XYZ file of N, CA and C in Angstrom:
795
model
N -33.979 -8.663 39.068
C -34.972 -7.977 37.786
C -34.698 -7.055 36.691
N -35.021 -7.673 35.348
C -35.140 -6.378 33.917
C -36.660 -5.747 33.810
N -34.845 -5.134 32.925
C -36.161 -3.821 33.089
C -35.834 -2.702 31.238
N -37.091 -3.347 30.305
C -36.688 -2.959 29.318
C -37.098 -1.529 28.629
N -36.061 -1.681 28.150
C -36.340 0.143 28.139
C -36.371 1.103 26.205
N -36.935 1.373 26.043
C -37.238 2.371 24.458
C -35.808 2.580 24.826
N -34.983 3.958 23.639
C -33.913 4.274 23.678
C -34.383 5.800 23.645
N -34.001 6.492 22.969
C -34.767 8.181 22.944
C -34.433 8.430 21.598
N -35.292 8.972 20.542
C -35.150 9.788 19.661
C -33.944 10.358 19.505
N -33.344 11.575 20.616
C -32.550 12.298 21.172
C -31.509 12.127 21.829
N -30.417 12.699 21.299
C -28.854 11.422 21.833
C -27.925 12.701 21.615
N -27.397 12.598 22.394
C -25.907 12.884 23.277
C -25.405 13.946 21.850
N -24.201 15.324 22.025
C -23.672 15.554 21.016
C -22.654 14.113 20.782
N -22.055 14.808 19.361
C -20.937 13.780 19.378
C -19.737 14.177 20.016
N -18.402 13.284 20.156
C -17.396 13.541 20.562
C -16.113 12.927 20.262
N -15.243 13.456 20.916
C -14.191 12.338 20.261
C -13.446 11.381 20.936
N -12.458 10.672 20.865
C -12.555 9.229 21.497
C -12.460 8.118 20.482
N -12.814 7.190 21.856
C -12.732 6.085 20.472
C -13.796 5.170 20.515
N -14.032 4.901 18.996
C -14.663 4.420 18.505
C -15.730 2.711 18.617
N -16.875 2.829 18.911
C -17.610 1.463 18.782
C -17.101 0.315 18.724
N -16.277 -0.544 20.144
C -16.039 -1.817 19.458
C -17.576 -3.175 19.600
N -17.386 -3.981 19.357
C -19.527 -4.153 18.416
C -18.431 -5.379 19.595
N -17.759 -6.369 19.891
C -17.051 -7.280 20.365
C -17.142 -6.758 22.116
N -16.955 -5.696 21.920
C -16.600 -5.866 23.600
C -18.813 -5.264 23.954
N -19.312 -4.929 23.875
C -20.807 -5.020 23.481
C -21.734 -6.117 24.432
N -22.379 -5.675 25.699
C -23.373 -6.987 26.161
C -24.137 -7.626 25.167
N -24.566 -8.643 25.908
C -25.011 -9.118 25.131
C -24.688 -9.858 23.547
N -23.469 -10.578 23.187
C -22.509 -10.762 22.238
C -23.005 -11.680 21.860
N -24.066 -12.708 21.759
C -25.188 -13.382 20.586
C -25.863 -12.205 19.672
N -25.120 -10.884 19.746
C -26.223 -10.277 18.783
C -24.759 -9.417 17.984
N -23.272 -9.971 18.424
C -22.693 -9.756 17.545
C -23.009 -9.503 15.813
N -22.845 -10.485 15.505
C -23.925 -11.335 13.780
C -24.682 -9.818 13.526
N -25.500 -9.436 14.216
C -26.279 -9.034 13.876
C -26.360 -7.380 14.009
N -25.863 -6.872 14.272
C -25.183 -5.282 15.680
C -24.420 -5.317 13.695
N -24.031 -6.019 13.631
C -22.430 -6.268 11.996
C -23.430 -5.965 11.270
N -24.806 -6.332 10.548
C -24.737 -6.635 9.328
C -25.489 -5.015 9.385
N -26.226 -4.502 10.833
C -27.125 -3.579 10.336
C -26.324 -2.148 9.947
N -25.505 -2.017 11.272
C -24.601 -1.131 11.280
C -23.525 -0.897 9.930
N -23.622 -2.071 9.351
C -22.243 -1.692 7.937
C -23.939 -1.303 6.899
N -25.070 -1.588 6.874
C -26.342 -1.111 6.295
C -26.660 -0.316 6.267
N -26.720 0.986 7.777
C -27.311 1.834 7.528
C -25.474 3.539 7.252
N -24.686 2.009 6.935
C -23.577 3.062 6.829
C -23.973 3.282 5.196
N -23.620 2.105 5.201
C -23.776 2.451 3.119
C -24.690 2.681 2.487
N -26.422 2.977 3.450
C -27.593 4.342 3.276
C -26.668 5.263 2.807
N -26.468 5.750 4.073
C -26.657 7.354 4.652
C -24.648 7.557 4.063
N -23.847 6.502 3.532
C -22.971 7.226 2.892
C -23.096 7.293 0.739
N -24.470 7.079 0.301
C -24.995 7.032 -0.800
C -26.037 8.443 -1.024
N -27.060 8.403 -1.875
C -27.676 9.439 -2.026
C -28.384 9.621 -0.760
N -27.949 11.288 -0.277
C -28.457 11.886 1.147
C -30.015 10.911 1.278
N -31.067 12.443 0.087
C -32.643 12.213 0.199
C -32.601 11.061 -0.072
N -32.228 10.188 -0.532
C -33.161 8.413 -0.283
C -32.880 7.852 1.341
N -31.872 8.292 2.176
C -31.843 7.888 3.548
C -31.774 8.973 4.296
N -32.711 9.998 3.495
C -33.485 10.319 4.735
C -35.266 10.308 4.505
N -35.237 10.164 3.233
C -36.558 8.952 3.686
C -36.855 7.538 4.093
N -35.666 6.512 3.935
C -35.907 5.515 4.330
C -35.714 5.431 6.311
N -35.170 6.726 6.380
C -35.266 6.915 7.942
C -36.167 7.858 9.566
N -36.791 8.193 7.372
C -37.605 8.841 8.258
C -37.493 9.796 9.075
N -36.442 11.127 8.128
C -36.447 12.168 8.992
C -36.634 13.296 8.596
N -36.724 14.036 8.772
C -37.100 15.737 8.519
C -36.214 16.518 7.755
N -36.527 17.269 7.272
C -35.016 18.164 6.116
C -34.352 18.990 7.758
N -35.035 19.271 8.197
C -33.959 19.799 9.717
C -33.300 18.957 10.419
N -33.756 17.140 10.265
C -32.439 16.404 10.828
C -31.498 15.590 9.574
N -31.198 16.698 8.337
C -30.970 15.700 7.276
C -29.003 16.334 7.697
N -29.058 16.486 8.777
C -27.623 16.000 9.346
C -26.792 14.846 10.338
N -28.262 14.479 10.402
C -28.080 13.624 11.011
C -27.792 11.800 9.612
N -27.841 12.477 8.540
C -27.471 11.688 7.781
C -25.513 11.622 7.117
N -25.339 12.198 7.485
C -23.731 12.167 7.474
C -22.871 11.973 8.973
N -23.763 11.987 9.829
C -23.160 11.613 11.172
C -23.401 9.921 11.217
N -24.582 9.302 10.524
C -24.786 7.618 10.454
C -23.400 7.761 9.273
N -22.977 8.153 8.595
C -22.267 7.315 7.195
C -21.143 7.163 7.945
N -20.834 8.400 8.843
C -19.473 7.980 10.174
C -19.453 7.290 11.268
N -20.192 6.375 11.241
C -20.476 6.008 13.002
C -19.230 4.755 13.224
N -18.900 4.408 12.064
C -17.980 3.101 12.337
C -16.247 3.855 13.810
N -16.084 5.535 12.957
C -15.303 5.941 13.454
C -15.942 7.222 14.734
N -16.771 6.928 15.178
C -17.428 8.121 15.482
C -17.469 7.572 16.967
N -16.870 8.631 18.512
C -16.676 8.990 19.330
C -17.950 8.409 19.763
N -17.338 6.664 21.336
C -18.614 6.796 21.653
C -18.406 6.664 23.435
N -19.316 6.901 23.398
C -20.063 6.616 25.070
C -20.962 5.710 25.545
N -21.355 5.966 27.263
C -21.607 5.018 28.087
C -22.891 5.285 26.885
N -24.244 4.389 26.712
C -25.153 4.424 26.156
C -26.450 5.191 27.569
N -26.211 4.567 28.545
C -26.837 5.755 29.562
C -26.782 7.344 29.665
N -25.274 7.419 28.937
C -25.310 9.218 28.108
C -25.558 9.339 27.278
N -25.770 9.010 26.434
C -26.247 8.446 24.795
C -27.148 9.299 24.941
N -29.148 8.443 25.337
C -29.833 8.571 24.925
C -30.503 10.348 26.468
N -30.810 11.033 25.547
C -31.383 12.566 26.241
C -32.940 12.487 26.459
N -33.666 11.366 26.048
C -35.415 11.697 25.868
C -35.661 12.222 27.614
N -37.147 12.751 27.384
C -37.477 12.682 28.778
C -37.974 11.513 29.505
N -37.999 10.163 29.257
C -37.572 8.569 29.722
C -36.260 9.151 30.932
N -35.088 9.516 30.285
C -34.098 9.673 30.165
C -34.045 10.392 31.586
N -34.825 12.092 31.150
C -33.624 12.923 32.092
C -34.786 12.614 33.134
N -35.656 11.886 33.491
C -36.320 11.848 34.916
C -35.063 10.539 35.497
N -35.196 9.731 35.027
C -34.562 8.433 35.410
C -33.298 9.078 35.814
N -32.412 10.261 35.377
C -31.279 10.922 35.334
C -30.380 9.624 36.294
N -29.746 8.976 35.382
C -28.433 8.346 35.392
C -27.683 9.143 36.318
N -27.710 10.047 35.995
C -26.431 10.282 36.852
C -26.238 11.041 37.947
N -27.342 11.130 38.322
C -27.510 12.205 39.821
C -27.618 10.158 40.423
N -27.244 9.031 40.804
C -27.985 8.191 40.797
C -26.563 7.724 42.376
N -26.648 7.396 43.169
C -25.473 7.228 43.752
C -25.314 5.978 42.943
N -23.947 5.289 43.484
C -22.766 4.486 43.537
C -23.256 3.161 43.181
N -24.837 2.789 44.264
C -24.710 1.785 44.504
C -26.461 1.312 43.642
N -27.477 2.464 43.522
C -27.795 2.410 42.639
C -28.273 3.013 41.602
N -26.684 3.189 40.800
C -26.387 3.336 39.396
C -25.559 1.831 38.834
N -24.852 0.288 39.984
C -25.140 -0.234 39.999
C -25.558 -1.056 39.566
N -26.539 -0.974 39.821
C -28.240 -1.439 39.740
C -28.336 -1.093 38.658
N -28.617 -0.261 38.258
C -28.888 0.344 36.765
C -27.236 -0.610 35.520
N -26.791 -0.764 35.965
C -25.921 -1.299 35.124
C -26.558 -2.703 34.806
N -27.202 -2.942 36.266
C -27.296 -4.437 36.081
C -28.781 -4.757 35.378
N -29.410 -4.258 36.142
C -30.919 -4.278 35.454
C -31.461 -3.847 34.417
N -31.387 -2.630 33.614
C -31.679 -1.875 32.664
C -30.922 -2.696 31.629
N -31.682 -2.065 30.257
C -31.291 -3.088 28.897
C -31.909 -1.692 27.649
N -31.761 -1.451 27.055
C -32.336 -0.457 26.579
C -32.177 -1.133 24.917
N -33.415 -1.104 24.711
C -33.286 -1.769 23.009
C -33.368 0.129 21.577
N -32.575 -1.093 20.473
C -31.971 0.030 19.768
C -32.475 -1.024 18.147
N -32.886 0.236 17.369
C -32.768 0.221 16.597
C -31.871 -0.646 15.701
N -30.586 -0.058 16.046
C -28.857 -0.264 14.912
C -28.813 -1.343 15.695
N -28.707 -1.857 17.343
C -28.003 -2.033 18.191
C -28.572 -3.865 18.417
N -30.184 -3.258 18.647
C -30.623 -4.709 19.207
C -31.107 -4.507 20.821
N -30.224 -4.294 21.404
C -30.410 -3.536 22.406
C -28.849 -3.886 23.756
N -28.727 -2.456 24.333
C -27.635 -2.673 25.231
C -27.590 -2.390 26.613
N -26.771 -3.127 27.186
C -27.148 -1.934 28.842
C -26.593 -0.121 28.810
N -27.122 0.069 30.252
C -26.151 0.931 30.212
C -24.565 2.007 29.896
N -23.739 0.824 30.406
C -22.538 0.619 29.635
C -21.836 0.479 28.637
N -22.383 -0.050 27.884
C -21.903 -0.351 26.898
C -21.529 1.387 26.558
N -20.334 1.310 25.504
C -19.973 2.208 24.739
C -20.216 2.515 23.346
N -21.495 3.017 22.725
C -21.762 3.465 21.383
C -21.751 4.352 21.245
N -22.223 5.116 19.517
C -21.987 6.200 19.596
C -23.432 7.231 19.338
N -23.335 8.096 19.339
C -24.464 9.149 18.806
C -25.219 8.047 17.683
N -26.285 8.272 17.544
C -26.776 7.912 15.646
C -28.177 8.136 15.863
N -28.802 7.500 14.515
C -30.646 8.130 14.411
C -30.338 7.297 13.237
N -31.498 6.288 14.067
C -31.948 5.053 13.061
C -33.126 3.765 14.661
N -34.372 4.454 14.066
C -35.184 4.025 14.533
C -35.703 2.439 14.970
N -37.037 1.844 15.758
C -36.779 0.755 15.104
C -38.076 -0.198 14.618
N -38.693 1.130 14.031
C -39.836 1.325 12.848
C -39.465 1.133 11.240
N -37.531 1.628 11.331
C -37.423 2.082 9.182
C -37.370 0.288 9.088
N -37.639 -0.004 7.984
C -36.941 -0.666 6.754
C -36.070 0.147 6.417
N -34.950 -0.938 6.906
C -33.440 -1.233 5.800
C -33.085 -1.445 5.380
N -32.702 -1.700 3.688
C -32.407 -1.672 3.050
C -30.639 -2.773 3.574
N -30.988 -3.947 3.372
C -31.353 -5.184 2.829
C -32.249 -6.081 3.906
N -32.282 -5.634 5.053
C -32.748 -6.789 5.194
C -34.465 -6.451 6.300
N -34.595 -5.167 5.137
C -36.087 -4.995 5.996
C -36.526 -4.163 7.149
N -38.094 -4.377 7.068
C -38.613 -3.806 8.943
C -37.350 -4.322 10.133
N -36.877 -3.711 10.611
C -35.425 -3.459 11.800
C -36.810 -4.401 13.046
N -37.436 -4.069 13.121
C -38.425 -4.666 14.133
C -38.378 -6.419 13.555
N -38.116 -6.645 13.164
C -38.978 -8.119 12.774
C -37.540 -9.141 12.778
N -35.966 -8.055 11.830
C -35.700 -7.649 11.279
C -34.741 -8.925 12.975
N -34.722 -8.029 14.567
C -33.833 -8.465 15.002
C -34.765 -9.442 16.118
N -36.331 -9.444 15.781
C -36.781 -10.753 16.440
C -36.205 -11.959 16.352
N -35.271 -12.449 15.704
C -35.073 -13.433 15.382
C -33.975 -13.994 16.232
N -32.567 -12.980 15.833
C -31.403 -12.457 17.171
C -32.173 -12.989 18.379
N -32.815 -12.104 18.977
C -33.294 -11.513 20.131
C -33.825 -12.668 20.288
N -34.815 -13.336 20.300
C -35.386 -14.893 19.964
C -33.881 -15.740 21.656
N -33.035 -15.766 21.013
C -31.981 -16.469 21.196
C -31.537 -16.496 22.185
N -31.327 -14.770 22.622
C -30.523 -13.964 22.972
C -31.138 -13.701 24.698
N -32.468 -12.838 24.378
C -32.592 -12.345 25.931
C -33.380 -13.196 26.807
N -34.040 -14.563 26.289
C -34.218 -15.352 27.554
C -33.051 -15.592 28.147
N -32.119 -15.606 28.524
C -30.735 -16.241 28.667
C -30.570 -14.866 30.037
N -30.835 -14.313 29.590
C -30.690 -12.846 30.725
C -32.103 -12.613 31.602
N -32.841 -13.100 31.377
C -34.063 -13.398 31.719
C -34.795 -13.992 32.361
N -33.828 -13.425 34.158
C -33.686 -15.263 35.212
C -35.317 -14.635 35.949
N -35.387 -13.528 36.115
C -36.236 -13.194 37.204
C -37.529 -12.371 37.184
N -37.731 -11.100 37.222
C -39.219 -11.072 37.034
C -38.246 -9.317 36.300
N -39.224 -10.010 35.120
C -38.947 -8.305 33.264
C -40.389 -7.626 33.662
N -39.146 -5.719 34.113
C -40.723 -4.942 33.494
C -39.773 -4.925 32.298
N -40.902 -4.581 31.440
C -41.424 -4.707 29.970
C -41.593 -2.602 30.108
N -41.426 -1.557 29.782
C -41.436 -0.194 29.503
C -41.542 0.186 28.290
N -41.184 -0.561 27.170
C -40.756 -0.498 26.056
C -42.179 0.168 25.374
N -42.352 0.827 23.913
C -43.574 1.453 23.343
C -43.665 0.186 22.357
N -44.382 0.130 21.480
C -45.276 -0.966 20.631
C -44.329 -1.344 19.791
N -43.409 -0.011 19.183
C -42.509 -0.481 17.463
C -41.447 -1.544 18.053
N -40.851 -1.421 19.923
C -39.008 -1.358 20.344
C -40.149 -2.771 20.617
N -41.526 -2.764 21.194
C -41.807 -4.621 22.030
C -41.666 -5.678 20.706
N -41.648 -4.789 19.530
C -41.796 -5.404 18.201
C -40.240 -7.291 17.790
N -39.690 -6.072 18.644
C -38.224 -6.415 18.065
C -37.991 -8.105 19.513
N -38.671 -8.362 19.980
C -38.740 -9.233 21.472
C -40.425 -9.578 22.311
N -40.570 -10.858 22.341
C -42.085 -10.343 22.884
C -41.502 -12.228 24.321
N -42.243 -11.914 25.561
C -41.591 -12.691 25.795
C -41.985 -14.410 25.694
N -41.881 -14.981 25.961
C -42.906 -16.717 25.513
C -42.891 -18.013 26.403
N -43.685 -18.423 27.499
C -43.765 -19.388 27.464
C -44.003 -18.919 29.550
N -43.422 -19.595 29.879
C -43.255 -19.238 31.432
C -42.401 -17.664 31.516
N -41.974 -16.939 31.192
C -41.468 -16.681 31.143
C -42.280 -14.811 30.672
N -43.629 -15.231 30.441
C -45.034 -14.372 30.215
C -45.480 -13.767 31.259
N -45.586 -14.969 31.689
C -46.137 -15.035 33.277
C -45.362 -14.062 34.428
N -44.584 -13.692 34.503
C -43.627 -13.235 34.622
C -42.923 -11.737 34.389
N -43.271 -11.479 33.578
C -43.313 -10.197 32.466
C -44.400 -9.064 33.317
N -44.284 -8.177 33.641
C -45.380 -7.096 33.657
C -44.743 -5.833 32.562
N -46.182 -5.098 31.824
C -45.668 -3.698 31.454
C -46.979 -2.760 31.758
N -46.400 -2.118 31.893
C -47.054 -0.557 32.851
C -47.611 0.555 31.627
N -48.813 0.641 32.206
C -49.736 1.932 31.594
C -49.814 2.833 32.156
N -49.799 3.988 32.183
C -49.421 5.010 32.754
C -50.913 5.783 33.018
N -52.431 5.932 33.866
C -53.672 6.971 33.491
C -53.290 8.227 33.882
N -54.093 9.047 34.026
C -53.917 10.110 33.818
C -56.049 10.332 35.048
N -56.008 10.141 36.358
C -57.332 10.428 36.890
C -57.621 11.840 37.959
N -59.237 12.454 36.288
C -58.844 13.482 36.955
C -60.534 14.029 36.983
N -61.091 15.226 37.854
C -62.809 15.403 37.536
C -63.129 16.036 36.947
N -63.919 15.773 35.866
C -64.639 16.638 34.688
C -66.494 16.748 34.909
N -66.098 17.973 35.206
C -67.824 17.772 35.651
C -68.134 16.772 37.150
N -67.330 16.796 37.982
C -67.722 16.143 39.002
C -68.031 15.009 38.894
N -67.580 14.316 38.189
C -67.343 12.292 38.017
C -66.017 12.049 37.623
N -65.022 11.135 38.586
C -63.841 11.005 37.404
C -63.752 10.264 36.697
N -62.819 10.415 36.165
C -62.403 10.512 34.432
C -61.018 9.908 34.952
N -60.922 8.913 33.827
C -59.103 8.438 33.788
C -58.995 8.279 31.846
N -57.681 8.731 31.937
C -57.575 8.459 30.027
C -56.017 8.416 29.887
N -55.830 7.802 29.300
C -54.351 7.130 29.192
C -53.035 8.855 28.853
N -51.646 8.797 29.174
C -50.974 9.582 29.180
C -50.003 9.275 28.239
N -49.912 9.958 27.348
C -48.782 10.114 25.700
C -47.430 10.278 26.677
N -47.311 11.690 26.414
C -45.901 11.939 26.379
C -44.951 12.078 27.978
N -46.737 11.804 29.281
C -46.169 11.729 30.270
C -45.510 10.601 30.739
N -46.439 9.681 29.863
C -46.101 8.068 29.839
C -44.170 8.813 30.263
N -44.024 8.781 29.681
C -41.922 8.602 29.119
C -41.614 8.604 30.948
N -41.851 10.586 30.937
C -41.296 10.765 32.459
C -41.641 9.694 33.363
N -43.180 9.735 33.567
C -43.733 8.907 34.766
C -43.077 7.616 34.365
N -42.916 6.874 34.085
C -42.020 5.197 33.646
C -40.260 6.002 33.944
N -39.624 6.767 33.443
C -38.183 7.405 34.181
C -38.462 7.512 36.010
N -39.644 8.164 36.084
C -38.907 8.444 37.704
C -40.093 6.845 38.352
N -40.599 6.124 38.162
C -40.861 4.806 38.579
C -39.350 3.524 38.291
N -38.560 3.823 37.813
C -37.141 3.395 37.449
C -36.525 3.630 38.458
N -36.427 5.276 38.430
C -34.861 5.514 39.640
C -35.823 5.496 40.952
N -37.130 5.025 41.277
C -37.732 5.300 42.972
C -37.085 3.449 43.497
N -37.120 2.770 42.325
C -36.826 1.252 42.186
C -34.995 1.340 43.505
N -34.547 1.700 41.610
C -33.206 2.105 41.837
C -33.175 2.668 42.983
N -33.506 3.237 43.299
C -33.105 4.577 44.271
C -32.716 3.826 45.577
N -34.026 2.804 45.974
C -34.497 2.337 47.338
C -34.277 1.713 47.528
N -33.364 0.682 46.325
C -32.704 -0.685 46.059
C -33.775 -2.337 46.174
N -35.131 -1.373 45.669
C -35.928 -2.628 45.404
C -35.803 -3.621 44.153
N -35.192 -4.735 44.818
C -35.277 -5.818 43.556
C -36.962 -6.771 43.518
N -37.658 -6.545 42.863
C -38.763 -7.130 42.929
C -38.508 -8.750 42.516
N -39.152 -9.666 42.642
C -38.610 -11.058 41.284
C -40.166 -11.821 41.196
N -40.898 -10.883 41.521
C -42.472 -10.996 40.491
C -43.521 -10.097 40.502
N -43.765 -10.941 39.359
C -45.300 -8.927 39.072
C -46.212 -8.397 40.289
N -46.329 -9.791 41.168
C -46.907 -8.955 43.142
C -45.918 -8.026 43.328
N -44.617 -8.908 43.730
C -43.811 -8.472 44.226
C -43.086 -6.643 44.169
N -43.643 -6.344 42.149
C -43.008 -5.275 42.155
C -44.326 -3.788 41.961
N -45.965 -4.939 41.787
C -47.303 -3.745 42.730
C -46.842 -3.724 44.004
N -46.459 -4.220 45.366
C -45.705 -4.469 46.939
C -44.359 -3.038 46.570
N -43.596 -3.480 45.874
C -42.870 -1.767 45.861
C -42.924 -0.575 45.784
N -43.572 -0.744 44.734
C -43.831 0.563 44.032
C -45.167 1.710 45.354
N -46.357 0.580 45.546
C -46.830 0.807 46.205
C -46.094 0.427 47.996
N -45.753 0.700 48.579
C -44.050 1.497 49.190
C -43.700 2.701 48.254
N -43.413 2.757 47.847
C -42.837 3.686 47.169
C -43.451 5.503 47.188
N -45.087 4.832 46.682
C -46.214 5.786 46.774
C -46.695 6.404 45.819
N -45.924 5.034 45.085
C -47.023 5.190 43.282
C -48.357 4.707 44.061
N -49.805 4.725 43.151
C -50.721 4.276 43.471
C -50.617 2.939 41.782
N -50.882 1.437 41.725
C -50.453 0.791 41.169
C -51.552 0.027 40.730
N -52.822 -0.964 39.855
C -53.655 -1.071 40.034
C -53.118 -2.370 38.947
N -53.738 -3.984 39.176
C -53.324 -5.003 38.264
C -54.821 -4.829 37.385
N -54.698 -4.369 36.503
C -55.529 -4.592 35.795
C -55.655 -5.963 34.742
N -54.694 -6.339 33.963
C -55.064 -8.158 34.265
C -53.615 -8.930 34.779
N -53.814 -10.590 35.704
C -52.934 -10.738 35.757
C -52.433 -11.997 34.589
N -51.069 -12.122 34.946
C -50.005 -12.886 33.726
C -50.750 -14.604 33.547
N -50.468 -14.509 32.358
C -50.697 -15.771 32.283
C -49.463 -16.798 31.086
N -49.364 -17.463 30.975
C -48.252 -18.691 29.757
C -48.386 -17.984 28.474
N -49.870 -16.702 28.274
C -49.636 -16.308 26.850
C -49.865 -14.790 26.988
N -50.027 -13.941 27.832
C -50.068 -12.842 28.308
C -49.200 -11.921 29.054
N -48.423 -10.522 29.540
C -48.095 -10.256 30.411
C -48.780 -10.158 30.962
N -48.549 -9.380 32.990
C -48.898 -8.161 34.232
C -49.485 -8.042 33.411
N -50.888 -6.876 33.207
C -50.305 -5.289 32.898
C -51.392 -4.258 34.157
N -49.959 -3.593 34.786
C -50.284 -2.836 35.737
C -50.674 -1.158 35.359
N -51.602 -0.703 35.647
C -52.062 0.831 35.536
C -51.175 1.453 36.508
N -50.419 2.139 36.298
C -50.449 3.664 37.622
C -50.845 5.069 37.279
N -51.401 5.227 38.266
C -52.509 5.848 37.961
C -51.263 7.514 39.121
N -52.328 8.466 37.601
C -51.366 10.132 38.270
C -52.458 10.700 38.092
N -52.408 11.898 39.051
C -53.671 12.549 39.084
C -52.919 14.056 38.185
N -51.581 14.129 38.604
C -50.670 15.007 38.186
C -49.968 15.151 36.913
N -49.932 15.846 35.952
C -49.229 15.546 34.024
C -47.994 15.759 34.751
N -46.409 15.961 34.385
C -45.107 16.749 34.673
C -44.030 15.916 34.521
């Protein structure tokens, strides 16, 4: 099972220590593209601060991220699983997994990134600020830029079920094709509640990330390794989640699963 995750905007604080070694990161086929994006980001953030802030879409309150980006080549690196600190990762709670569950996380989780393309949770990277939606000179929109490099690399590691939990911006960097599409499952989180005596459903936004983090944690903790979308439905149902098949996968469209919740937290 390969689980595709978005990163979080929130990152851990910078630390002292050895800097990133691009050649040591997983998916070595992305090394050249990673170096190009890193060089472009450092170059942008080493120049006019206001221009860099505008290109990166940062508010005035986040202007301190610009010099931090400029210093990335020498910044201390942490395992990616410790760098990302947003809602999904808070609920995934990697640090609280036992040894076996954490080993499964290292094998199965792949976090997409505007800067690194995609990394395993054990890959050591420095905290940074560069979303996939950025149009970074000179390569332009990063989603489109990464698509070419990912097309050759991702199919080599996606040899079973692919559970795609990415947001649309990060999904733009790689989409499964051919027979791989039919063994890919996406997840939508719906809240069901009673309104004036009628059960209604609505798409969950912010708490969508929390639910997805808990889904992955439950799979890792249980040692579940479903080999197909159908087996994934059975595994999640067995773990107490309410899962419905909204659309079965084909060679052109992945499976769409709805996870129905009554409470959002």
